[in-house]
Coordinates of C-alpha atoms and ligand atoms in Angstrom, one line a residue:
X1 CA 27.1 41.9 49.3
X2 CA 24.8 44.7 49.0
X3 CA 23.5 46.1 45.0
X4 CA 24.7 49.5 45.5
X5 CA 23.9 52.1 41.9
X6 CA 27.7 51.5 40.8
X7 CA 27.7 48.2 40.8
X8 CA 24.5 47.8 39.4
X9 CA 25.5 49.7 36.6
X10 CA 28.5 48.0 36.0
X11 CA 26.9 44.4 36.0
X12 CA 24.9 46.3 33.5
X13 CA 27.5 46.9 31.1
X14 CA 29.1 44.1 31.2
X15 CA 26.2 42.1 30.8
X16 CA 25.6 43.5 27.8
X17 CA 29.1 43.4 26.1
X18 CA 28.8 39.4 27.0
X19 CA 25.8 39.5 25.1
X20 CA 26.9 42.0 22.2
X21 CA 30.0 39.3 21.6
X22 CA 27.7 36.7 21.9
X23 CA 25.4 37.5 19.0
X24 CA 28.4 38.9 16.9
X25 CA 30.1 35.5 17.7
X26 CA 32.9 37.5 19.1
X27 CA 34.4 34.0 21.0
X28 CA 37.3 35.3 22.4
X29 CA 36.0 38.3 24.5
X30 CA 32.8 35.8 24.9
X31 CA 34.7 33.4 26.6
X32 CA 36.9 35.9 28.6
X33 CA 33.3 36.8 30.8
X34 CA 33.3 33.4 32.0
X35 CA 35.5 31.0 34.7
X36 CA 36.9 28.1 34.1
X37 CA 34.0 25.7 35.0
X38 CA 31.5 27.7 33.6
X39 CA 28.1 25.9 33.1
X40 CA 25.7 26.5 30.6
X41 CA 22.5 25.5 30.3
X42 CA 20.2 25.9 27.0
X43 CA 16.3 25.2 26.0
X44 CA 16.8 21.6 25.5
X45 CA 18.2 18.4 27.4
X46 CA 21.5 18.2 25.4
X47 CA 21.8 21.6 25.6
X48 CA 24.3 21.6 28.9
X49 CA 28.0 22.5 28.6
X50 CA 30.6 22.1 31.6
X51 CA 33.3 24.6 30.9
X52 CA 33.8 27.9 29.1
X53 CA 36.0 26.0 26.0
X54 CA 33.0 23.6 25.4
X55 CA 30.3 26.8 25.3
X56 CA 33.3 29.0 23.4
X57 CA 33.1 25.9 21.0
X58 CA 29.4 25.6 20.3
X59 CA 29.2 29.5 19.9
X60 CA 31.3 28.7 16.9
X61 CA 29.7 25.9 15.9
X62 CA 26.1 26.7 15.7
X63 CA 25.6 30.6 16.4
X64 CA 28.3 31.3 13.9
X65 CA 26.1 30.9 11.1
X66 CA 23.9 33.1 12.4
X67 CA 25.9 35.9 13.6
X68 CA 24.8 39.5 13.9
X69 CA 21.4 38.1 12.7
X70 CA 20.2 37.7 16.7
X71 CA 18.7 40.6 18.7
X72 CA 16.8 40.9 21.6
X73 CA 14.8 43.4 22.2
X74 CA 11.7 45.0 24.8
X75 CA 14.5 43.7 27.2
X76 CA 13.4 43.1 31.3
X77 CA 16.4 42.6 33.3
X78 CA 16.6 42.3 37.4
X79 CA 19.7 42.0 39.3
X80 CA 19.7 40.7 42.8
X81 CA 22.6 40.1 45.1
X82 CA 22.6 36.4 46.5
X83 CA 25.3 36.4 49.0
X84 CA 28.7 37.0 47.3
X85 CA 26.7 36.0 44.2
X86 CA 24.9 38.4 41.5
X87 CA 22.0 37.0 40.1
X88 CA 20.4 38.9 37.1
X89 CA 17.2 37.6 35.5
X90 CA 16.5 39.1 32.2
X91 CA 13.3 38.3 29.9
X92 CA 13.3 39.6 26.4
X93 CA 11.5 39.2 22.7
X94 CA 14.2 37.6 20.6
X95 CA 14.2 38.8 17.0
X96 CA 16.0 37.4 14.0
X97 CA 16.6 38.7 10.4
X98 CA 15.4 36.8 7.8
X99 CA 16.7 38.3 4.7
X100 CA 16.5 41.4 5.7
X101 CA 13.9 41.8 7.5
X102 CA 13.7 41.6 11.3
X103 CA 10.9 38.9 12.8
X104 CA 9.8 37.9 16.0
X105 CA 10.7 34.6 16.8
X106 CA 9.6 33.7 20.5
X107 CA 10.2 34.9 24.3
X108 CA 13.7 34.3 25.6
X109 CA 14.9 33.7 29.7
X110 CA 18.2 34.3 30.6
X111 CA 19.3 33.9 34.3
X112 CA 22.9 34.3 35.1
X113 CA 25.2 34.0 38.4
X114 CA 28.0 36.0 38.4
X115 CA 31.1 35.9 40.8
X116 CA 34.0 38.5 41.5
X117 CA 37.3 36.8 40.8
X118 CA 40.0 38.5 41.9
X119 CA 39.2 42.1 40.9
X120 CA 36.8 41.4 37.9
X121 CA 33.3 40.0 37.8
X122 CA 32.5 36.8 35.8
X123 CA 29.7 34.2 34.8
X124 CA 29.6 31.3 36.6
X125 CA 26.6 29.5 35.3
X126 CA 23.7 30.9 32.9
X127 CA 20.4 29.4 31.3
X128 CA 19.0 30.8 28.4
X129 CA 16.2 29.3 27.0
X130 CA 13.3 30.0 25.2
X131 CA 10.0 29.0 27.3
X132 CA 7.3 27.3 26.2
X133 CA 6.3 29.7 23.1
X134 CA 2.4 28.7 23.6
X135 CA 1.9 30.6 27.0
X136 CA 1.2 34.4 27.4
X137 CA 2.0 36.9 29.9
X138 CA -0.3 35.6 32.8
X139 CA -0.8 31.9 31.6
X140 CA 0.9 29.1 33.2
X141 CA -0.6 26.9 30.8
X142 CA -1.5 27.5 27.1
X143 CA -5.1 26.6 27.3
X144 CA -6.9 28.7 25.1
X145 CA -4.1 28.0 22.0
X146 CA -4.2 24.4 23.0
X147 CA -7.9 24.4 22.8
X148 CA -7.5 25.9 19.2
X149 CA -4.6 23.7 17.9
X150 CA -7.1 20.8 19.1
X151 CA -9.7 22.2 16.9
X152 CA -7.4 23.2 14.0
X153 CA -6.0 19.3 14.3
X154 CA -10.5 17.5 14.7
X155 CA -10.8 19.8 11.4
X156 CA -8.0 18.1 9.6
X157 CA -9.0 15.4 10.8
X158 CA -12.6 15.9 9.8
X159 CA -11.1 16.9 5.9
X160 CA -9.4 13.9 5.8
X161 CA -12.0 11.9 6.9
X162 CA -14.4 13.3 4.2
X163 CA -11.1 12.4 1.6
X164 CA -11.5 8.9 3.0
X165 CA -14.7 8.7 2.5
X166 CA -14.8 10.0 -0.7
X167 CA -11.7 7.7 -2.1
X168 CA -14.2 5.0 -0.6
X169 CA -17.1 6.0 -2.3
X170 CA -15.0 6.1 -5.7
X171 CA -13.8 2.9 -4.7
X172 CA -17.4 1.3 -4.2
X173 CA -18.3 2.9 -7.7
X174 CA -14.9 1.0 -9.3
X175 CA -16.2 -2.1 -7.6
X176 CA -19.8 -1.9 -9.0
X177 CA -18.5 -1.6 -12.2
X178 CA -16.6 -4.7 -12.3
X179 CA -19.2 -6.4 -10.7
X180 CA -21.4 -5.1 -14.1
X181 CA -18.3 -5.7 -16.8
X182 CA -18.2 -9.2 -14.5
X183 CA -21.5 -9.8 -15.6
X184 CA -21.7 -9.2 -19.0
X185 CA -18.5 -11.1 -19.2
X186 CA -20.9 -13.9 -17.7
X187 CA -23.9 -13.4 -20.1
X188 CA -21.7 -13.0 -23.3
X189 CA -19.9 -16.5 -22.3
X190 CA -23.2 -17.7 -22.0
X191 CA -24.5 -16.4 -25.2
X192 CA -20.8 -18.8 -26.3
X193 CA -21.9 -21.8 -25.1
X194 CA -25.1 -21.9 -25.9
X195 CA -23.8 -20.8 -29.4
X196 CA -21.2 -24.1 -29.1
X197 CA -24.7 -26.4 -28.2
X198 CA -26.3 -25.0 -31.1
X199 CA -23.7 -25.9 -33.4
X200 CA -23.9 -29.6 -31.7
X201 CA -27.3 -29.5 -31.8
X202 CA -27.7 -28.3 -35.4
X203 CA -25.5 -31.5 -36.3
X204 CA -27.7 -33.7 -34.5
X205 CA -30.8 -32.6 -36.1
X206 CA -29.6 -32.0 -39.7
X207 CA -29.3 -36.1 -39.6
X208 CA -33.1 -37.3 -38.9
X209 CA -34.4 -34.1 -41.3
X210 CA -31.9 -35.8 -44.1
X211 CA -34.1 -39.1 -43.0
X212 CA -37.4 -37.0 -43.4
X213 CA -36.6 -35.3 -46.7
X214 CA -35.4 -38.6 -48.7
X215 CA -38.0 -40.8 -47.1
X216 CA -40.8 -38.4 -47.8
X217 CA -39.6 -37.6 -51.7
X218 CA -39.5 -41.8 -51.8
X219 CA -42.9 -42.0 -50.5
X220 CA -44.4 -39.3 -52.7
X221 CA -42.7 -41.6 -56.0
X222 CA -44.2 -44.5 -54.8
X223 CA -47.4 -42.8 -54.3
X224 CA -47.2 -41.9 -57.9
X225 CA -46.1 -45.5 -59.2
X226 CA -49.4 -46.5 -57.5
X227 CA -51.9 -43.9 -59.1
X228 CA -50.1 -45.4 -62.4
X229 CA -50.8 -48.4 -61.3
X230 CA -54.6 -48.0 -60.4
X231 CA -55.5 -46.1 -63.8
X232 CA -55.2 -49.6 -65.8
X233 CA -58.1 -51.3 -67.2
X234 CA -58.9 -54.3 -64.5
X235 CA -57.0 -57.0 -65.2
X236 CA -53.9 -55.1 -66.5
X237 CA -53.6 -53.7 -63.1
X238 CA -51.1 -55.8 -60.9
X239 CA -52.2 -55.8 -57.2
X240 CA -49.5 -57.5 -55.7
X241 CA -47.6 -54.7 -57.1
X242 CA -50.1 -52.3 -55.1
X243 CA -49.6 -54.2 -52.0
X244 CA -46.1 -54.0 -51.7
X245 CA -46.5 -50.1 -52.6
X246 CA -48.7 -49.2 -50.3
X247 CA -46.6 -51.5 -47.7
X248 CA -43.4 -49.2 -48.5
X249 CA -45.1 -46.1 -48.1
X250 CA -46.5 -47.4 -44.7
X251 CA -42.9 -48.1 -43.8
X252 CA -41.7 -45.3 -44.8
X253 CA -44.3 -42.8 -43.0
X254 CA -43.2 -45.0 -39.9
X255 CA -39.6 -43.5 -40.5
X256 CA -40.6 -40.4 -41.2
X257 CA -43.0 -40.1 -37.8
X258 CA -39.7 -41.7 -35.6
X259 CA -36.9 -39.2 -37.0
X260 CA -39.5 -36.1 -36.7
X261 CA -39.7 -37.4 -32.8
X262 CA -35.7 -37.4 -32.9
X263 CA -35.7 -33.7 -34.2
X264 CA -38.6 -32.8 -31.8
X265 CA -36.6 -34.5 -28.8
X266 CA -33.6 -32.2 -30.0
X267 CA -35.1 -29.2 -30.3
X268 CA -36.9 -30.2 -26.7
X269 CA -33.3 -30.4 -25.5
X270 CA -32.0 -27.1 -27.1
X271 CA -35.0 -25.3 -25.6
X272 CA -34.4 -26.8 -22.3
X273 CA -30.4 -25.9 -23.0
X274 CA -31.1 -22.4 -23.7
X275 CA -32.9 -21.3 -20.2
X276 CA -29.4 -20.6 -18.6
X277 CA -28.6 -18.7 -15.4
X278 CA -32.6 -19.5 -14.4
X279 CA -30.7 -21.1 -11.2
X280 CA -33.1 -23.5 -10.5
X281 CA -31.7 -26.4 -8.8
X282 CA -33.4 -30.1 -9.8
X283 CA -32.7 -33.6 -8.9
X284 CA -30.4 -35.0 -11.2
X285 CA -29.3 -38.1 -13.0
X286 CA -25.4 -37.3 -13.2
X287 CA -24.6 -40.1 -15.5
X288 CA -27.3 -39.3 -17.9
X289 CA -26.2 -35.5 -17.6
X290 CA -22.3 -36.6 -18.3
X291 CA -23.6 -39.0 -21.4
X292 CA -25.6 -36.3 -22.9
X293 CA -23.2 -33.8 -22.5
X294 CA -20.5 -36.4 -23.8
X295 CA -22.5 -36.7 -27.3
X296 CA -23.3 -33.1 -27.4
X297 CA -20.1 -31.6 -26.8
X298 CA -18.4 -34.0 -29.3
X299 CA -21.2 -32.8 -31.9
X300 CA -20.2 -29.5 -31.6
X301 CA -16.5 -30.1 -31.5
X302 CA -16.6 -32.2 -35.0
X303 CA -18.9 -29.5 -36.6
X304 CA -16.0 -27.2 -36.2
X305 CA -12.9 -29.6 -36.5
X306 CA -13.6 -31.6 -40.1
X307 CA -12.1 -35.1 -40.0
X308 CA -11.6 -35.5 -36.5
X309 CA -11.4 -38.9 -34.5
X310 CA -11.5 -39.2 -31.4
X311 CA -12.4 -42.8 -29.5
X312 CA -14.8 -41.9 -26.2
X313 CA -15.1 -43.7 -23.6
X314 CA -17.3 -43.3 -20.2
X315 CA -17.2 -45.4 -17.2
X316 CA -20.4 -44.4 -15.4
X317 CA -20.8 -45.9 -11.6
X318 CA -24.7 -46.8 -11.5
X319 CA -24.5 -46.4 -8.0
X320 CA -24.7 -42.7 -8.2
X321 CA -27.5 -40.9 -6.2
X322 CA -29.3 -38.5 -8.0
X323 CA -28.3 -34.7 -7.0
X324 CA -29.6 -31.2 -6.5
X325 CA -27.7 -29.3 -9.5
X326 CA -28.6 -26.5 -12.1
X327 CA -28.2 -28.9 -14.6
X328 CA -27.3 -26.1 -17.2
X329 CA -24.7 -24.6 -14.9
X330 CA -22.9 -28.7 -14.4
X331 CA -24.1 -28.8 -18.2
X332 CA -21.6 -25.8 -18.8
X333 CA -18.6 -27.2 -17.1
X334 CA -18.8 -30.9 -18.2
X335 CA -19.2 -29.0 -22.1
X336 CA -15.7 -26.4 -21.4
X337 CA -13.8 -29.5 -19.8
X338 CA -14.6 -32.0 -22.5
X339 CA -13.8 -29.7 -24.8
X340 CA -10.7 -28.3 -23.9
X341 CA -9.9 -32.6 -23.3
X342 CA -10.9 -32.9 -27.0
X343 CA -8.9 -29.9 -28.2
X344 CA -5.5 -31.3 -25.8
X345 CA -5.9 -34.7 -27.6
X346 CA -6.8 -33.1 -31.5
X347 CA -3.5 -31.0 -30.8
X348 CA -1.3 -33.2 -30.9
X349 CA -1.9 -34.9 -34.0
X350 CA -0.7 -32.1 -36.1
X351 CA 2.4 -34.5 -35.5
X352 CA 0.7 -36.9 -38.0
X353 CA 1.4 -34.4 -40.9
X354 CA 4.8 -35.4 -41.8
X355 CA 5.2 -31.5 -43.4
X356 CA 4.4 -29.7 -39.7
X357 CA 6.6 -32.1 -37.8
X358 CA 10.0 -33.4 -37.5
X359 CA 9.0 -37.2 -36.8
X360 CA 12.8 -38.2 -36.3
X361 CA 13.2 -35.9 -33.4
X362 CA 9.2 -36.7 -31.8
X363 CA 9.0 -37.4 -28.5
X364 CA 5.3 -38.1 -29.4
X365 CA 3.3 -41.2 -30.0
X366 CA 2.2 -39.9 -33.3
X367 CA 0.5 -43.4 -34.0
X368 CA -1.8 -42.2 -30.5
X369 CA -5.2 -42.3 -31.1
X370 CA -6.7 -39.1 -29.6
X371 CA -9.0 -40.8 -26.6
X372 CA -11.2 -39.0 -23.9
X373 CA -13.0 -40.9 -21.2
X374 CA -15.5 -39.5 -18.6
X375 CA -15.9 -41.5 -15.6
X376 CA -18.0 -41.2 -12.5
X377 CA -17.8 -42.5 -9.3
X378 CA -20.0 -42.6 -5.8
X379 CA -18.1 -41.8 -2.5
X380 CA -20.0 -42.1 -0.2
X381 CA -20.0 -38.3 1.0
X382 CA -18.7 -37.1 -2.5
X383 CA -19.4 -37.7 -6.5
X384 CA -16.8 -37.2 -8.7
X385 CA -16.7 -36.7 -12.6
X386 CA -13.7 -37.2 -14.6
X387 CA -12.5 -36.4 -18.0
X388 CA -9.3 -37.6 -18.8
X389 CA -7.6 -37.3 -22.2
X390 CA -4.4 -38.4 -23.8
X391 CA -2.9 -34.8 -24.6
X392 CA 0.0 -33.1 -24.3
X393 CA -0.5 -32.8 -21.0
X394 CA -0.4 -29.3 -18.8
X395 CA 2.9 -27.7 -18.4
X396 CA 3.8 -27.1 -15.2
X397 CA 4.8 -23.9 -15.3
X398 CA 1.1 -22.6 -16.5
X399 CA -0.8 -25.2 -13.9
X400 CA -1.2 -22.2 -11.3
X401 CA -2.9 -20.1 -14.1
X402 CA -5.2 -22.5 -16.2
X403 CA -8.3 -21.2 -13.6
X404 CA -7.9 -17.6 -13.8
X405 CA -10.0 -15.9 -16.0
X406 CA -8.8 -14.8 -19.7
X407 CA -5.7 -17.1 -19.1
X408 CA -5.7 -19.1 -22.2
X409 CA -3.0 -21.0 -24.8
X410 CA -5.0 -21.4 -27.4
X411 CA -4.1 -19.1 -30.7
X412 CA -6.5 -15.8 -30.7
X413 CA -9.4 -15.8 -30.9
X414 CA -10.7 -19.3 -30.3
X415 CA -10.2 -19.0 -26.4
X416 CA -11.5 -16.3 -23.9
X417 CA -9.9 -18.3 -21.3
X418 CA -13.2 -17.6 -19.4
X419 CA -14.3 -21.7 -19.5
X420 CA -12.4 -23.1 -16.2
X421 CA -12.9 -19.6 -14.1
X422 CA -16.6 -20.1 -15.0
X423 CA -16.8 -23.7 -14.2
X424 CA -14.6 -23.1 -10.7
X425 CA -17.0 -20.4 -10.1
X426 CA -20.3 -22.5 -10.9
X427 CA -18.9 -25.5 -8.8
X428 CA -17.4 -23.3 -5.7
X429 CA -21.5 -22.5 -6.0
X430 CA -22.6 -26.2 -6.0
X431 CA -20.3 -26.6 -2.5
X432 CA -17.7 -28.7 -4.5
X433 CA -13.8 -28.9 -5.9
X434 CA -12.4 -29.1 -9.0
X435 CA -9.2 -30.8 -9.1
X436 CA -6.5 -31.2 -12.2
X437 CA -4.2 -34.2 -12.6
X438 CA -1.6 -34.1 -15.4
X439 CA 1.8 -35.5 -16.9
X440 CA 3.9 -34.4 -19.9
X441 CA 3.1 -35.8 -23.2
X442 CA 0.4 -38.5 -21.1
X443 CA -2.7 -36.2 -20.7
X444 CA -4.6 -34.7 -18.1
X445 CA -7.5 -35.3 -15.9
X446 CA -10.2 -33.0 -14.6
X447 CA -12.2 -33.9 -11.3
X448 CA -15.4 -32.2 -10.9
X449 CA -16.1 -33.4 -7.1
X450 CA -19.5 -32.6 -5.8
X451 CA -20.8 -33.2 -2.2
X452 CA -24.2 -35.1 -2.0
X453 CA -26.7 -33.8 0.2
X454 CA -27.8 -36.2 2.6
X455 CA -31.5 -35.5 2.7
X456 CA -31.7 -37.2 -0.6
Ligands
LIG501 N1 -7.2 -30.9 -20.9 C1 -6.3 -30.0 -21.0 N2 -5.0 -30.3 -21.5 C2 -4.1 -29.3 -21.6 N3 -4.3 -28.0 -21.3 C3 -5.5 -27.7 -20.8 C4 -6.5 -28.6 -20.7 N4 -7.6 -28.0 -20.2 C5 -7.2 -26.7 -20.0 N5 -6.0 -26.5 -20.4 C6 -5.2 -25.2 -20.4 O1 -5.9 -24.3 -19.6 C7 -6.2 -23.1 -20.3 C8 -7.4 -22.5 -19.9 O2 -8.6 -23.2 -20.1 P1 -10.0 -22.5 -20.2 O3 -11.0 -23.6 -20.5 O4 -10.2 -21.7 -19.1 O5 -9.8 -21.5 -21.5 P2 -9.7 -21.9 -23.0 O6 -10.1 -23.3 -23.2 O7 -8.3 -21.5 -23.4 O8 -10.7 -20.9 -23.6 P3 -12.3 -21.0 -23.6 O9 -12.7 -22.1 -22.7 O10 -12.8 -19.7 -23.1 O11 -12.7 -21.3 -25.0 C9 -6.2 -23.6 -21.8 O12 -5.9 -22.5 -22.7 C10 -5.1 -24.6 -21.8 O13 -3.8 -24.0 -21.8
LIG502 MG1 -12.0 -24.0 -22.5

């Protein structure tokens, strides 16, 4: 079939009502350009319709809404005769109106076939599709605007880098500030203990000074009975008398020098106490750490709990081998853990005031005499220290928690809760465990469990 001027011109106008209908969603006269079986074929893969009903009813469907709002414009249309078919190729700028105002939206393709049926011509199949948006007249690929999308997308990626770092760096500063806080946290709870060995230590010390007071004031009388004694006429004087005088101020100077060695050994001890956090690792005697410990931390606790009792007991295996510990640091955890044993075993005999307690209705012993026993014990590749006490007991539901720090039952302000995440820090650095045994209304046992180094 040849293109003659008439035809062309007709294919022309036609052409143009189809797409006039199409954009004013005109469906009927839309659908009357097309046979049958006529296939459409849009931008993307679902895009594909097999008969003019199924294109009639996505015109409907999803051009409807935007009817009369479609235009396309700086049109570019070839026809071509392909046997008994028409081929006409059309490129175009589509437009839509966006309230009001008309905007370029992308570069539109439309190829159509057309057939004569019977005496009129229709669309057989059509495409219409909007090509890749990035190329330009000329381009078969988009290089230059995929060059700069790649640039536009390294600098976002560069900004958000920079916001990563920058969330890191705040993080870092949060971090060091813990660490700081963490720190004090660490010296102020030292400043608590030592403040808990001073109030031990005070105890122990106000008891030979009592010795050196009375015994000196003695002395100083007798001293005076003597002068007395000496100023009578010879023969009135009685020296047996003078003898046993000067024998009991010899006795008593004897006192006074052994008690003012007690109070120097104490304050020798205090001293030594006092240089906490130094680190210093030195061989130690464990048993003779536990038993001091044992005697100062009871000290302490009966200078601040009048009228308590409590029976001690230790158990120490002499075949222990000395070990490499900061005795202050092992000092500190042996003092928290026989002091919150001493507290657990004290606690419960509130049930012995008949006023605070329902004794009818007791599941407690109240006749129990508070206990605590520290035990140690060689295993060959382990130590172990124990404190058990005859408490309440640990509930279970709190077991998981008693390590963390600032967890604490005790009424405000006579816990921090800081003593067993200090001690499981301190013997986490010594390479060992610390383990926790307990049963209701029985008591509870701490194991301190320390590796021994073999080299000594
Ligand atoms: N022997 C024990 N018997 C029963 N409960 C215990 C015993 N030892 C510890 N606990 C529980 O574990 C909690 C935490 O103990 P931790 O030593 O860490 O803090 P604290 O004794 O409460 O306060 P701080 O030691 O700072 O004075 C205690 O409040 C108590 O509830
Ligand atoms: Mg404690």
């Amino acid at each position: 079939m040849e293109l003659t001027k008439d035809l062309e011109e007709e294919l022309k106008q036609l052409y143009e009502i189809f797409f006039e209908s199409l954009f004013h969603v005109d469906t009927k006269r839309y659908m009357s350009f097309m046979t049958d079986d006529f296939k459409q074929i849009g931008t993307t893969l679902e895009e594909v319709w097999f008969s003019k009903n199924e294109s009639g009813k996505y015109l409907e469907k999803n051009v409807g809404p935007v009817a009369g709002k479609i235009e396309f414009r700086n049109r570019d249309i070839n026809m071509e005769a392909v046997d008994n078919l028409m081929v006409i190729i059309e490129q175009a700028d589509c437009f839509v109106n966006i309230d009001g105002i008309w905007a370029y939206y992308d570069k539109v393709r439309v190829s159509s076939l057309l057939q004569k049926k019977e005496t009129d011509w229709k669309f057989v199949q059509q495409h219409i599709s909007f090509p890749d948006c990035r190329t330009d007249q000329g381009q078969t690929v988009a290089l230059e605007k995929i060059t700069a999308e790649n640039i536009q997308l390294r600098d976002a990626v560069k900004r958000r880098t920079v916001d990563l770092e920058n969330t890191n760096q705040e993080l870092e500063n949060t971090i060091l500030k813990l660490k700081s806080t963490q720190s004090q946290l660490i010296q102020s709870e030292k400043m608590a203990s030592l403040g808990q060995l001073t109030a031990g230590i005070a105890h122990e010390i106000q008891n030979p000074l009592n010795f050196v007071n009375n015994f000196s004031e003695v002395s100083a009388e007798l001293v005076e009975e003597l002068k007395v004694e000496r100023s009578k006429v010879d023969g009135k004087r009685d020296e047996i008398l003078e003898g046993e005088l000067l024998d009991d101020i010899a006795q008593n100077l004897e006192k006074i020098n052994h008690h003012g060695k007690r109070a120097d050994a104490i304050v020798k001890g205090m001293l030594e106490h006092s240089k906490t956090g130094s680190g210093e690792k030195e061989l130690t005697d464990i048993n003779k750490l536990a038993g001091e410990y044992l005697n100062l931390a009871y000290q302490s606790f009966k200078s601040k709990n009048e009228g308590v009792d409590i029976k001690l007991i230790s158990d120490f295996d002499p075949s222990l081998p000395k070990m490499e510990i900061v005795r202050s640091d092992i000092g500190k955890v042996l003092l928290n853990i026989l002091n919150n044993a001493f507290y657990a075993c004290t606690s419960t005999s509130i049930s012995t005031d008949p006023s605070k307690f329902d004794i009818q209705n007791s599941k407690f012993d109240i006749q129990k005499k508070p206990q605590v026993t520290v035990t140690t014990k060689n295993s060959g590749n382990t130590i172990q220290i124990s404190v058990s006490d005859n408490g309440l007991g640990i509930p279970h539901s709190i077991k998981d928690k008693i390590f963390q720090p600032f967890f604490t039952t005790k009424p405000s302000g006579q816990g921090t809760g800081l003593g067993l995440s200090l001690s499981h820090d301190i013997i986490k650095a010594h390479g060992g465990t610390i383990e926790v045994t307990s049963e209701d209304n029985e008591g509870s046992t701490f194991f301190v469990i320390l590796p021994v180094q073999k080299n000594h």
